[in-house]
Structure formats: C-alpha cells, structure tokens
Amino acid sequence: METARGPPRVKNKAAAPVQISAEQLLREAVDRQETAIQKPTQRFADLEELKEYQGRKRREFEDYIRRNRVRLANWFQYAQWELEQKEFARARSVFERALDVHPNNTQLWIRYVEAEIKNRNINHARNLLDRAVTRLPRVPKLWYKYLWVMEMLGDIPGTRQVFDRWMKWEPDEDAWNAYIKLEKRYGEFERARQIFQLFTAVHPEPRTWLKWAKFEEEYGTGDMVRDVLQTAIQTIAETLGDDEVDERLFIAFARFEARQKEYERARAIYKFGLDNLPRSKSMALHAQYTTFEKQFGDREGVEDVVLTKRRRLYEEQVKENAKNYDVWFDFARLEETGGDADRVREVYERAIAQVPPTQEKRHWRRYIFLFLFYAIWEEREAKDIERARQIYDTCLGLIPHKKFTFAKIWIAKAHFEIRQGQLTPARKALGRAIGMCPKDKLFKEYISLEQKLYEFERCRTLYEKHALYNPSNCQTWIKWAELERGLDDLDRTRAIFELAISQPVLDMPEVVWKAYIDFEEEEGEYERTRELYERLLEKADHPKVWISFAQFEINIPEADEGEEEEEEAEERPISEEAKARARKIFERAHQNMKDRELKTERASLLAAWQEFENMHGSPEDIEKIQKQMPRKTKKKRKLDDDTWEEYVDYIFPADDQQTSNLSSLLAMASAWKQTGGKVVGDD
C-alpha cells in the first residue's frame, strides 16, 4: 500500500540563471493555448435556429425571475442579454417589469438610463430621468445624472430648469454649490447672485454667507462684499440674537477691510465684535485682533489689547467659579507681566481670600500654591521681605494641622529664613513642624540642613526622633548608619543596623540587609558577613540570597593579598578554597530547595550554579551540573472556578531517576504478589 506523499521539497532555492518575467509567462500561455480546450463558438445555420436559441434563453431567464423576482441580478442579466441581441424593445420591457418590482431602487434607474444612453436613445433617457426624479426627488444621484445628461447635450436652459425643480426641494449645500458653479462656468454672475440669495435663505449658516462674500470679492466689487457681510450679521442678529453671531463673519469682514487698506474700518469691526460677543464665542476673534494690531498697530496698543481682553476673560471665569485656583494662577501671572505691583497684590489677595469650603486635603492642594507664588513674588520681585514672611505665617495659620499639613509650606518657610540669614527662625519652623505634624519629608529636610552645617549631634537627635516616629522606614536607618560610618563610629553603625533588622515591620527589609552586609564586607569583616548571611537565610530562604552568598565567598581575597590594590584584586585568580566554599553554598541551597519542592526557585539556582561552574569550574564540574539541569514542560491544572490554566513545570533528571527506580520496585512487588509469593523464575 502506497503512503501519501507530501508536497515536493525545493532542494535548490537559489535564483535561476535565466529570469522569466510575468509578461513573458502570460504571452506564452496565450500562444500555446490548445484549440481543443478553447471556449466553443456557437454558430447558427439559419434564422430558425437563432430564434429557437433566443426562445430557449428567454425561457431560462423567465424561470429565474419566476423563482426569485426580488433578486436584481436576474433582471440585470436578462436586460443585458436582450441588449446584446439588439432587442431594445424587449430590454425596455424587462427594465419596466423590474421597475414594477423595485420602483425605488436607484441602481435600477441608473442602469436603465445608462442602457438608453449607451444605445443613443437620448430622448428615452431624458424621459426616464424625468420619471426617476419625480418618483425619487430626495435622491441626489438621480438629479446629478439628469443634469449631466442635459449639460452634455448642450441644453443649458433645460439644465437650469432641472436645477430649479431640484432647488424647490431645498437640497443640501452641495446641490446649491453645483448650481452656482454652472452659472459661473457660463459667465452668468447675476444669476449666481440670485441663487446665493435663495441659498442663504434656505441655509443661513455663516459658511454660506462667507461663500457669497468670497464670490463677490472675486467677481463683484468691494461695496458688494460689504453689503453681503453686513446683511449676514444683521440677519443672524435679528433671527438668533446678537450673542449668536458667528465670529468668523467678523474675522472675514475685518480681513477684507485690511486687504482694502481700510485699517480703521477693520479695527472698528474687531472692537464691535469683541464688545457684542461673549468671551467664550470670541476667542479666535481676539486672536485675530491681536495679530492685526501686531501688524498694523503700535506696541502699546498691542499690549493693552492683550492685557485688557485677557483680564476680562479671567474676570468672567472667576465670577463663574471663584474656587478655580488655576484661573487665579493665570490671572496673577498676567498681572505680573503687566508690571503693576498694586494690581498683582490685589489679584493675589483676592485669590487667597477664597479659602476651601471643607477641611479635606484634596481641596487644599492647589490653594496653598497661591501663598507660595505670592510670597516668592514679594521676595524676588517686590523685595518686600516682611510682607513675604507675613504671607508664610498667614498660610501656616490657615492650614488645619491637626487633620493634615503640607510639608512643602514648612520647608519653603525654612528656606526663606535661611536666604535671609536667619538660621534660628528656620530651625524653629522645622522644629515646630515636626512637633505639630511630623512627616518623613520634614525630618529629611531638617537633617539635610544640619548636615550642611556640620551639626552632627543635632543630626543624631533628629534621626532618633525619626526612627521613633516611623521605625518601618528603611531609608532612615540606612542614612543614619551612613552618617555614623562617615564619622568612623563603626560600633554605633552596627548597633543602628541591628536595631533596623530587628524591627517587626519594615517597608523594604531587603534593602536594610543588603546595606548591612555591604558595610561589613567593605570593612573586611568577612566572618560577620557570613553570620549575617546565615541570619538572613533563616528569615528569607530565597535563591537570590543563596546566590549572593556564593558570590560573596568567591570575592573574598586571600589573607596575603589583603593589601593589594582594587584593580589588581579584580584580576587575581580565584583560589580553589573560595571555589569550594561557594560550591558548598550552592549544594546547601540546592538540597534545601529540593527538600521543600520549590521547582522554580531550584531551577533559577541551578542556572546560577551552572554559570558559576562555566566560569570557574573544571570540565567534570561543568558536566556534573549539566546533568542536573531541568527541562521545561507545559502542563494544565484545574482552578477553583472549574477552568483550566496552562503553566510551566520543571522535570529534574535526579527526581526522574528516583521515580523510575520506585516504579520498577513497585512493578516487581506486584509481580511477586501475583505469583503467590514465589520468586519469578523458580520451578
């Protein structure tokens, strides 16, 4: 029995020496066609045979239509076949019957009309289009087809009549634009103006008026453009109100006047629009007015326009919501650019008077920045130090410190006093902050200040208070230990580290242990470092700890090389004793992970062990660890919600061997039991 063969394999994938193009392939395919498989050509011997063929085909089409009259493809194929037979009357009959079934189908009307046009039956096509638009006056495609036919025939008056019929139905803007383009093509600009009048009455949108103004600017006079834009503004204002006039009309009007060198007219139009439109609806108008003043006005006028209009905007916004502090920020910056100190103070005083309504910290977060910006401005710009100090005190008096506080305010106050050379008030501010509402940031800033002043006793006191306030903050213990180490007090440093690792709760205990271990290692206390690793393994038996322990053993220098330079120590060969110590740690870790059946951790440990042996071990050691490396396999397990998930499992060669040995023993025991206790092989 033959086996199924797969697709043939391509042995040589190199490019052929002679390249063949697609054009050549097609040409050869046509030239080499066999006449036996070409499409047969049907020939008719006489008229009777032709009539018989036509009758058979018509019966087939009629059967198709009787089975499914709704399917348009049957009608289209039938009509197309009749057209190919030059039976135009029959084709019209098919189309008319189809229209009885689908009188509102646009595609059917278009195919019918195109068939008449293709066969040069223009009058029939026009009659059909007239029927179509009468039947479906809301279908633009039929109107466009009708207009195209009339214009192609050169019947421009008839085209206008069709457009007039269509415009009575008030179509969309594209239809009006097409009518206007027709009149522009034949130079009938007065007719185009009349169409624009009807167009703006049906669609009184600003863009319609702007199109009319652009038309008049291109084909009319300046007075006509002004009349159009003035009429547009008056009409919309009378219909919808002065506030509803679109700013684009004012912008277009003013730009036109600027192009005509009528700058005063343009300025008057801009001002009229800004005075009558609300700020929310005149942003672009204000931007254009500013640009206009930059081009044609003086500097003072530009600045005054910007400040005045922006000031009015901010006044409207703060009236709507006085607690919107972001608006107050922008308002104050605007007045700062103006250079009027009294206005700046007035804005800041009005802003800080808007105290948040509730004692929730989220409502105060933006509010306190008003005091910060105000105090900084008084200090740097106004040079009023006492007023700045008063602003800080006022802010600290308003904040409900029993519920929440802001460290940035206390720190800003302290920095302010330091810049003024007042060290005692700065210390008092930070001390008061720590006493009323201690925070990690306040302790950190106070300690940094005292370190810069070399007041190490004060730093110790602050670290003690910080540790009592938040003993779980690892960075506090580490920074404290670094301070003591910098002062060469190693016993105090160790005591601080011991206190840190003995805390019941730490936010990042691994960081403290690492800092302690690094400290002992850098000081050359290798026995202490080993003890720390052993203590750490009692609390966190993690592969990373074991790997770090092994790396530590490798990096311990020999006793006679302790005084070598660091660069030479890095290049020295690792002794066999250090390798043995590291290998022993790896073995302990591996046995520990194996006993606890931690497969993932065991695999990661073996990977680190293999890397160690590849770098420092002998070929026998490398082969030994290679035999212990696991292989990955994918398995599925059932979850609590009766669903299955796929996970990665590790299979270790040693465990697999033990499992196979156990299976053999069980098999032998089963065989012994079946033989009634006899040894297999006995007679």
GROMACS .gro file of C-alpha atoms in nm, residues 66-497:
model
  432
   66ARG     CA    1  -4.036   3.347  -1.151
   67ARG     CA    2  -3.829   3.170  -0.887
   68ASN     CA    3  -3.685   3.494  -0.739
   69ARG     CA    4  -3.840   3.819  -0.858
   70VAL     CA    5  -3.669   4.023  -0.585
   71ARG     CA    6  -3.313   3.947  -0.695
   72LEU     CA    7  -3.190   4.237  -0.908
   73ALA     CA    8  -2.912   4.038  -1.070
   74ASN     CA    9  -3.167   3.823  -1.256
   75TRP     CA   10  -3.329   4.133  -1.409
   76PHE     CA   11  -2.994   4.290  -1.496
   77GLN     CA   12  -2.869   3.975  -1.670
   78TYR     CA   13  -3.195   3.938  -1.862
   79ALA     CA   14  -3.194   4.301  -1.978
   80GLN     CA   15  -2.826   4.291  -2.069
   81TRP     CA   16  -2.879   3.978  -2.279
   82GLU     CA   17  -3.166   4.144  -2.469
   83LEU     CA   18  -2.945   4.447  -2.532
   84GLU     CA   19  -2.674   4.221  -2.671
   85GLN     CA   20  -2.936   4.071  -2.904
   86LYS     CA   21  -3.026   4.428  -3.015
   87GLU     CA   22  -3.379   4.370  -2.891
   88PHE     CA   23  -3.422   4.718  -2.741
   89ALA     CA   24  -3.797   4.695  -2.703
   90ARG     CA   25  -3.768   4.367  -2.515
   91ALA     CA   26  -3.487   4.514  -2.297
   92ARG     CA   27  -3.712   4.811  -2.212
   93SER     CA   28  -3.988   4.568  -2.126
   94VAL     CA   29  -3.756   4.383  -1.888
   95PHE     CA   30  -3.649   4.708  -1.723
   96GLU     CA   31  -4.008   4.827  -1.688
   97ARG     CA   32  -4.111   4.495  -1.532
   98ALA     CA   33  -3.817   4.529  -1.291
   99LEU     CA   34  -3.931   4.881  -1.200
  100ASP     CA   35  -4.272   4.741  -1.114
  101VAL     CA   36  -4.098   4.520  -0.858
  102HIS     CA   37  -3.835   4.773  -0.739
  103PRO     CA   38  -3.975   5.120  -0.813
  104ASN     CA   39  -3.749   5.293  -0.556
  105ASN     CA   40  -3.419   5.127  -0.638
  106THR     CA   41  -3.171   5.394  -0.751
  107GLN     CA   42  -2.932   5.144  -0.907
  108LEU     CA   43  -3.205   5.006  -1.130
  109TRP     CA   44  -3.298   5.352  -1.260
  110ILE     CA   45  -2.931   5.434  -1.327
  111ARG     CA   46  -2.874   5.108  -1.519
  112TYR     CA   47  -3.187   5.168  -1.724
  113VAL     CA   48  -3.077   5.523  -1.810
  114GLU     CA   49  -2.721   5.419  -1.893
  115ALA     CA   50  -2.850   5.146  -2.123
  116GLU     CA   51  -3.056   5.403  -2.316
  117ILE     CA   52  -2.764   5.647  -2.333
  118LYS     CA   53  -2.526   5.377  -2.450
  119ASN     CA   54  -2.760   5.288  -2.733
  120ARG     CA   55  -2.806   5.662  -2.815
  121ASN     CA   56  -3.169   5.674  -2.718
  122ILE     CA   57  -3.132   6.017  -2.563
  123ASN     CA   58  -3.499   6.109  -2.554
  124HIS     CA   59  -3.579   5.784  -2.378
  125ALA     CA   60  -3.303   5.856  -2.128
  126ARG     CA   61  -3.438   6.206  -2.057
  127ASN     CA   62  -3.786   6.074  -2.012
  128LEU     CA   63  -3.658   5.809  -1.775
  129LEU     CA   64  -3.464   6.065  -1.572
  130ASP     CA   65  -3.771   6.286  -1.551
  131ARG     CA   66  -3.971   5.990  -1.420
  132ALA     CA   67  -3.691   5.900  -1.177
  133VAL     CA   68  -3.657   6.243  -1.016
  134THR     CA   69  -4.035   6.271  -0.997
  135ARG     CA   70  -4.051   5.937  -0.823
  136LEU     CA   71  -3.742   5.989  -0.602
  137PRO     CA   72  -3.688   6.363  -0.555
  138ARG     CA   73  -3.468   6.315  -0.245
  139VAL     CA   74  -3.201   6.109  -0.422
  140PRO     CA   75  -2.919   6.344  -0.534
  141LYS     CA   76  -2.759   6.081  -0.759
  142LEU     CA   77  -3.056   6.084  -0.998
  143TRP     CA   78  -3.058   6.464  -1.016
  144TYR     CA   79  -2.685   6.475  -1.087
  145LYS     CA   80  -2.728   6.218  -1.362
  146TYR     CA   81  -3.013   6.419  -1.511
  147LEU     CA   82  -2.807   6.740  -1.501
  148TRP     CA   83  -2.506   6.571  -1.655
  149VAL     CA   84  -2.712   6.444  -1.947
  150MET     CA   85  -2.871   6.784  -2.008
  151GLU     CA   86  -2.540   6.969  -1.995
  152MET     CA   87  -2.368   6.714  -2.219
  153LEU     CA   88  -2.642   6.773  -2.476
  154GLY     CA   89  -2.570   7.147  -2.458
  155ASP     CA   90  -2.920   7.225  -2.333
  156ILE     CA   91  -2.823   7.489  -2.076
  157PRO     CA   92  -3.175   7.634  -2.035
  158GLY     CA   93  -3.303   7.280  -1.977
  159THR     CA   94  -3.025   7.226  -1.723
  160ARG     CA   95  -3.136   7.541  -1.539
  161GLN     CA   96  -3.493   7.415  -1.539
  162VAL     CA   97  -3.379   7.088  -1.382
  163PHE     CA   98  -3.182   7.279  -1.120
  164ASP     CA   99  -3.485   7.498  -1.045
  165ARG     CA  100  -3.700   7.190  -0.997
  166TRP     CA  101  -3.441   7.045  -0.764
  167MET     CA  102  -3.393   7.363  -0.561
  168LYS     CA  103  -3.765   7.364  -0.475
  169TRP     CA  104  -3.697   7.056  -0.264
  170GLU     CA  105  -3.433   7.253  -0.064
  171PRO     CA  106  -3.148   7.003  -0.103
  172ASP     CA  107  -2.813   7.010   0.078
  173GLU     CA  108  -2.537   7.262   0.021
  174ASP     CA  109  -2.359   7.057  -0.247
  175ALA     CA  110  -2.658   7.091  -0.481
  176TRP     CA  111  -2.663   7.472  -0.442
  177ASN     CA  112  -2.287   7.486  -0.495
  178ALA     CA  113  -2.326   7.282  -0.815
  179TYR     CA  114  -2.593   7.524  -0.945
  180ILE     CA  115  -2.368   7.824  -0.870
  181LYS     CA  116  -2.072   7.657  -1.043
  182LEU     CA  117  -2.288   7.603  -1.351
  183GLU     CA  118  -2.368   7.975  -1.374
  184LYS     CA  119  -2.003   8.065  -1.313
  185ARG     CA  120  -1.893   7.835  -1.596
  186TYR     CA  121  -2.116   8.020  -1.840
  187GLY     CA  122  -2.047   8.367  -1.700
  188GLU     CA  123  -2.398   8.428  -1.563
  189PHE     CA  124  -2.285   8.608  -1.245
  190GLU     CA  125  -2.612   8.790  -1.189
  191ARG     CA  126  -2.796   8.458  -1.189
  192ALA     CA  127  -2.536   8.327  -0.942
  193ARG     CA  128  -2.617   8.619  -0.708
  194GLN     CA  129  -2.984   8.534  -0.725
  195ILE     CA  130  -2.904   8.173  -0.641
  196PHE     CA  131  -2.693   8.289  -0.345
  197GLN     CA  132  -2.991   8.485  -0.214
  198LEU     CA  133  -3.204   8.171  -0.219
  199PHE     CA  134  -2.914   7.967  -0.088
  200THR     CA  135  -2.868   8.187   0.222
  201ALA     CA  136  -3.243   8.183   0.286
  202VAL     CA  137  -3.252   7.803   0.287
  203HIS     CA  138  -2.914   7.753   0.461
  204PRO     CA  139  -2.845   8.063   0.673
  205GLU     CA  140  -2.522   7.922   0.816
  206PRO     CA  141  -2.216   8.151   0.838
  207ARG     CA  142  -2.022   7.946   0.583
  208THR     CA  143  -2.295   8.012   0.326
  209TRP     CA  144  -2.263   8.388   0.371
  210LEU     CA  145  -1.885   8.359   0.359
  211LYS     CA  146  -1.903   8.175   0.026
  212TRP     CA  147  -2.122   8.454  -0.109
  213ALA     CA  148  -1.877   8.718   0.017
  214LYS     CA  149  -1.588   8.532  -0.144
  215PHE     CA  150  -1.782   8.516  -0.470
  216GLU     CA  151  -1.846   8.890  -0.462
  217GLU     CA  152  -1.482   8.962  -0.382
  218GLU     CA  153  -1.380   8.759  -0.686
  219TYR     CA  154  -1.645   8.870  -0.937
  220GLY     CA  155  -1.804   9.179  -0.778
  221THR     CA  156  -1.694   9.496  -0.605
  222GLY     CA  157  -1.589   9.593  -0.253
  223ASP     CA  158  -1.925   9.754  -0.181
  224MET     CA  159  -2.099   9.430  -0.273
  225VAL     CA  160  -1.879   9.237  -0.031
  226ARG     CA  161  -1.959   9.484   0.247
  227ASP     CA  162  -2.330   9.460   0.172
  228VAL     CA  163  -2.320   9.082   0.191
  229LEU     CA  164  -2.131   9.069   0.522
  230GLN     CA  165  -2.340   9.346   0.680
  231THR     CA  166  -2.658   9.172   0.570
  232ALA     CA  167  -2.527   8.844   0.714
  233ILE     CA  168  -2.453   8.999   1.055
  234GLN     CA  169  -2.784   9.183   1.069
  235THR     CA  170  -2.988   8.883   0.958
  236ILE     CA  171  -2.833   8.644   1.210
  237ALA     CA  172  -2.855   8.902   1.489
  238GLU     CA  173  -3.223   8.968   1.417
  239THR     CA  174  -3.302   8.599   1.388
  240LEU     CA  175  -3.097   8.445   1.669
  241GLY     CA  176  -2.973   8.740   1.873
  242ASP     CA  177  -2.651   8.941   1.894
  243ASP     CA  178  -2.476   8.672   2.101
  244GLU     CA  179  -2.529   8.406   1.832
  245VAL     CA  180  -2.345   8.584   1.550
  246ASP     CA  181  -2.052   8.370   1.442
  247GLU     CA  182  -1.710   8.524   1.498
  248ARG     CA  183  -1.599   8.402   1.156
  249LEU     CA  184  -1.816   8.670   0.994
  250PHE     CA  185  -1.637   8.946   1.186
  251ILE     CA  186  -1.298   8.794   1.109
  252ALA     CA  187  -1.372   8.770   0.736
  253PHE     CA  188  -1.515   9.125   0.732
  254ALA     CA  189  -1.213   9.272   0.911
  255ARG     CA  190  -0.966   9.082   0.694
  256PHE     CA  191  -1.137   9.211   0.382
  257GLU     CA  192  -1.111   9.569   0.508
  258ALA     CA  193  -0.745   9.514   0.592
  259ARG     CA  194  -0.681   9.390   0.237
  260GLN     CA  195  -0.852   9.705   0.111
  261LYS     CA  196  -0.613   9.916   0.330
  262GLU     CA  197  -0.910  10.028   0.541
  263TYR     CA  198  -0.739   9.970   0.875
  264GLU     CA  199  -0.970  10.191   1.081
  265ARG     CA  200  -1.272  10.007   0.945
  266ALA     CA  201  -1.109   9.675   1.031
  267ARG     CA  202  -1.026   9.794   1.385
  268ALA     CA  203  -1.383   9.914   1.434
  269ILE     CA  204  -1.519   9.577   1.319
  270TYR     CA  205  -1.290   9.388   1.559
  271LYS     CA  206  -1.394   9.608   1.852
  272PHE     CA  207  -1.762   9.581   1.763
  273GLY     CA  208  -1.737   9.201   1.757
  274LEU     CA  209  -1.546   9.181   2.085
  275ASP     CA  210  -1.794   9.415   2.255
  276ASN     CA  211  -2.103   9.224   2.142
  277LEU     CA  212  -1.989   8.861   2.159
  278PRO     CA  213  -1.930   8.670   2.484
  279ARG     CA  214  -1.573   8.570   2.556
  280SER     CA  215  -1.642   8.201   2.508
  281LYS     CA  216  -1.750   8.266   2.148
  282SER     CA  217  -1.484   8.521   2.051
  283MET     CA  218  -1.152   8.352   2.126
  284ALA     CA  219  -1.048   8.329   1.762
  285LEU     CA  220  -1.169   8.686   1.703
  286HIS     CA  221  -0.950   8.811   1.986
  287ALA     CA  222  -0.650   8.619   1.847
  288GLN     CA  223  -0.705   8.772   1.503
  289TYR     CA  224  -0.742   9.119   1.655
  290THR     CA  225  -0.411   9.073   1.837
  291THR     CA  226  -0.243   8.965   1.514
  292PHE     CA  227  -0.395   9.265   1.336
  293GLU     CA  228  -0.260   9.506   1.598
  294LYS     CA  229   0.083   9.346   1.576
  295GLN     CA  230   0.084   9.404   1.201
  296PHE     CA  231  -0.075   9.747   1.174
  297GLY     CA  232  -0.078   9.894   1.529
  298ASP     CA  233   0.186  10.016   1.778
  299ARG     CA  234   0.337   9.827   2.070
  300GLU     CA  235   0.134   9.991   2.341
  301GLY     CA  236  -0.185   9.917   2.159
  302VAL     CA  237  -0.094   9.550   2.127
  303GLU     CA  238  -0.006   9.513   2.494
  304ASP     CA  239  -0.316   9.696   2.603
  305VAL     CA  240  -0.536   9.478   2.383
  306VAL     CA  241  -0.381   9.159   2.515
  307LEU     CA  242  -0.395   9.258   2.881
  308THR     CA  243  -0.744   9.404   2.865
  309LYS     CA  244  -0.904   9.115   2.682
  310ARG     CA  245  -0.726   8.852   2.885
  311ARG     CA  246  -0.812   9.034   3.208
  312ARG     CA  247  -1.178   9.038   3.106
  313LEU     CA  248  -1.163   8.666   3.034
  314TYR     CA  249  -1.022   8.586   3.378
  315GLU     CA  250  -1.273   8.813   3.549
  316GLU     CA  251  -1.558   8.624   3.381
  317GLN     CA  252  -1.410   8.289   3.481
  318VAL     CA  253  -1.358   8.378   3.847
  319LYS     CA  254  -1.712   8.511   3.861
  320GLU     CA  255  -1.839   8.175   3.742
  321ASN     CA  256  -1.624   7.978   3.989
  322ALA     CA  257  -1.422   8.167   4.248
  323LYS     CA  258  -1.267   7.841   4.375
  324ASN     CA  259  -1.099   7.765   4.041
  325TYR     CA  260  -0.743   7.826   4.159
  326ASP     CA  261  -0.587   7.754   3.819
  327VAL     CA  262  -0.761   8.063   3.681
  328TRP     CA  263  -0.619   8.268   3.970
  329PHE     CA  264  -0.270   8.143   3.884
  330ASP     CA  265  -0.308   8.259   3.524
  331PHE     CA  266  -0.465   8.587   3.634
  332ALA     CA  267  -0.174   8.660   3.869
  333ARG     CA  268   0.085   8.578   3.604
  334LEU     CA  269  -0.092   8.811   3.363
  335GLU     CA  270  -0.073   9.098   3.611
  336GLU     CA  271   0.291   9.017   3.684
  337THR     CA  272   0.372   9.062   3.316
  338GLY     CA  273   0.193   9.398   3.327
  339GLY     CA  274   0.438   9.523   3.590
  340ASP     CA  275   0.180   9.693   3.814
  341ALA     CA  276   0.258   9.584   4.172
  342ASP     CA  277  -0.070   9.707   4.312
  343ARG     CA  278  -0.270   9.503   4.060
  344VAL     CA  279  -0.059   9.194   4.136
  345ARG     CA  280  -0.119   9.226   4.512
  346GLU     CA  281  -0.488   9.286   4.453
  347VAL     CA  282  -0.523   8.966   4.249
  348TYR     CA  283  -0.323   8.758   4.499
  349GLU     CA  284  -0.521   8.897   4.795
  350ARG     CA  285  -0.849   8.818   4.620
  351ALA     CA  286  -0.722   8.471   4.539
  352ILE     CA  287  -0.605   8.373   4.890
  353ALA     CA  288  -0.934   8.500   5.028
  354GLN     CA  289  -1.104   8.205   4.856
  355VAL     CA  290  -1.045   7.955   5.136
  356PRO     CA  291  -1.154   7.597   5.050
  357PRO     CA  292  -1.501   7.522   5.185
  358THR     CA  293  -1.410   7.190   5.350
  359GLN     CA  294  -1.118   7.064   5.558
  360GLU     CA  295  -1.020   6.793   5.309
  361LYS     CA  296  -0.663   6.787   5.186
  362ARG     CA  297  -0.756   6.733   4.822
  363HIS     CA  298  -0.933   7.072   4.819
  364TRP     CA  299  -0.628   7.248   4.961
  365ARG     CA  300  -0.358   7.108   4.733
  366ARG     CA  301  -0.388   7.382   4.469
  367TYR     CA  302  -0.488   7.655   4.713
  368ILE     CA  303  -0.159   7.662   4.907
  369PHE     CA  304   0.038   7.727   4.587
  370LEU     CA  305  -0.124   8.071   4.577
  371PHE     CA  306   0.059   8.156   4.901
  372LEU     CA  307   0.384   8.010   4.770
  373PHE     CA  308   0.373   8.210   4.446
  374TYR     CA  309   0.263   8.524   4.632
  375ALA     CA  310   0.548   8.500   4.884
  376ILE     CA  311   0.809   8.428   4.616
  377TRP     CA  312   0.689   8.727   4.413
  378GLU     CA  313   0.708   8.956   4.717
  379GLU     CA  314   1.058   8.831   4.797
  380ARG     CA  315   1.212   8.839   4.450
  381GLU     CA  316   1.019   9.100   4.254
  382ALA     CA  317   0.872   9.341   4.508
  383LYS     CA  318   1.166   9.297   4.753
  384ASP     CA  319   0.926   9.322   5.049
  385ILE     CA  320   1.072   9.068   5.295
  386GLU     CA  321   0.837   9.141   5.584
  387ARG     CA  322   0.530   9.102   5.365
  388ALA     CA  323   0.666   8.769   5.235
  389ARG     CA  324   0.724   8.647   5.593
  390GLN     CA  325   0.371   8.753   5.683
  391ILE     CA  326   0.232   8.558   5.387
  392TYR     CA  327   0.407   8.239   5.506
  393ASP     CA  328   0.275   8.289   5.861
  394THR     CA  329  -0.078   8.351   5.732
  395CYS     CA  330  -0.072   8.033   5.529
  396LEU     CA  331   0.055   7.825   5.822
  397GLY     CA  332  -0.216   7.976   6.041
  398LEU     CA  333  -0.493   7.875   5.798
  399ILE     CA  334  -0.395   7.510   5.748
  400PRO     CA  335  -0.571   7.275   5.996
  401HIS     CA  336  -0.255   7.092   6.106
  402LYS     CA  337  -0.445   6.855   6.337
  403LYS     CA  338  -0.612   6.698   6.032
  404PHE     CA  339  -0.346   6.741   5.765
  405THR     CA  340  -0.050   6.955   5.675
  406PHE     CA  341   0.178   7.036   5.382
  407ALA     CA  342   0.549   6.977   5.428
  408LYS     CA  343   0.631   7.199   5.133
  409ILE     CA  344   0.498   7.506   5.318
  410TRP     CA  345   0.715   7.443   5.625
  411ILE     CA  346   1.018   7.373   5.407
  412ALA     CA  347   0.957   7.684   5.196
  413LYS     CA  348   0.931   7.891   5.515
  414ALA     CA  349   1.262   7.748   5.644
  415HIS     CA  350   1.440   7.810   5.313
  416PHE     CA  351   1.309   8.165   5.310
  417GLU     CA  352   1.455   8.233   5.655
  418ILE     CA  353   1.787   8.076   5.552
  419ARG     CA  354   1.804   8.301   5.244
  420GLN     CA  355   1.757   8.597   5.479
  421GLY     CA  356   2.040   8.472   5.703
  422GLN     CA  357   1.802   8.384   5.988
  423LEU     CA  358   1.910   8.034   6.093
  424THR     CA  359   1.729   8.026   6.427
  425PRO     CA  360   1.381   8.101   6.281
  426ALA     CA  361   1.443   7.835   6.017
  427ARG     CA  362   1.522   7.575   6.286
  428LYS     CA  363   1.221   7.685   6.486
  429ALA     CA  364   0.994   7.647   6.183
  430LEU     CA  365   1.113   7.293   6.111
  431GLY     CA  366   1.109   7.201   6.480
  432ARG     CA  367   0.756   7.334   6.516
  433ALA     CA  368   0.651   7.135   6.209
  434ILE     CA  369   0.795   6.813   6.349
  435GLY     CA  370   0.633   6.876   6.685
  436MET     CA  371   0.287   6.954   6.543
  437CYS     CA  372   0.266   6.722   6.243
  438PRO     CA  373   0.573   6.501   6.186
  439LYS     CA  374   0.635   6.372   5.834
  440ASP     CA  375   0.925   6.187   5.673
  441LYS     CA  376   0.989   6.474   5.435
  442LEU     CA  377   1.024   6.723   5.723
  443PHE     CA  378   1.275   6.504   5.907
  444LYS     CA  379   1.474   6.452   5.589
  445GLU     CA  380   1.491   6.826   5.517
  446TYR     CA  381   1.583   6.918   5.876
  447ILE     CA  382   1.859   6.656   5.885
  448SER     CA  383   1.993   6.773   5.549
  449LEU     CA  384   2.010   7.128   5.684
  450GLU     CA  385   2.203   7.024   5.996
  451GLN     CA  386   2.441   6.808   5.793
  452LYS     CA  387   2.529   7.104   5.575
  453LEU     CA  388   2.602   7.297   5.896
  454TYR     CA  389   2.812   7.004   6.034
  455GLU     CA  390   2.586   6.981   6.340
  456PHE     CA  391   2.617   6.602   6.375
  457GLU     CA  392   2.484   6.585   6.730
  458ARG     CA  393   2.165   6.753   6.612
  459CYS     CA  394   2.152   6.504   6.324
  460ARG     CA  395   2.174   6.212   6.570
  461THR     CA  396   1.892   6.357   6.775
  462LEU     CA  397   1.677   6.405   6.466
  463TYR     CA  398   1.748   6.052   6.343
  464GLU     CA  399   1.644   5.914   6.681
  465LYS     CA  400   1.316   6.105   6.668
  466HIS     CA  401   1.260   6.000   6.308
  467ALA     CA  402   1.320   5.635   6.395
  468LEU     CA  403   1.074   5.661   6.683
  469TYR     CA  404   0.816   5.829   6.460
  470ASN     CA  405   0.842   5.584   6.168
  471PRO     CA  406   1.054   5.277   6.255
  472SER     CA  407   0.946   5.099   5.934
  473ASN     CA  408   1.124   5.349   5.706
  474CYS     CA  409   1.433   5.166   5.584
  475GLN     CA  410   1.594   5.473   5.430
  476THR     CA  411   1.602   5.641   5.771
  477TRP     CA  412   1.805   5.359   5.924
  478ILE     CA  413   2.038   5.339   5.625
  479LYS     CA  414   2.105   5.714   5.616
  480TRP     CA  415   2.163   5.715   5.992
  481ALA     CA  416   2.411   5.431   5.961
  482GLU     CA  417   2.588   5.609   5.674
  483LEU     CA  418   2.621   5.917   5.893
  484GLU     CA  419   2.782   5.721   6.175
  485ARG     CA  420   3.010   5.538   5.938
  486GLY     CA  421   3.117   5.870   5.790
  487LEU     CA  422   3.209   5.972   6.145
  488ASP     CA  423   3.416   5.648   6.184
  489ASP     CA  424   3.194   5.519   6.462
  490LEU     CA  425   3.164   5.158   6.343
  491ASP     CA  426   3.018   5.022   6.667
  492ARG     CA  427   2.737   5.273   6.655
  493THR     CA  428   2.684   5.188   6.288
  494ARG     CA  429   2.647   4.818   6.368
  495ALA     CA  430   2.414   4.896   6.653
  496ILE     CA  431   2.191   5.101   6.423
  497PHE     CA  432   2.183   4.822   6.166
   0.00000   0.00000   0.00000
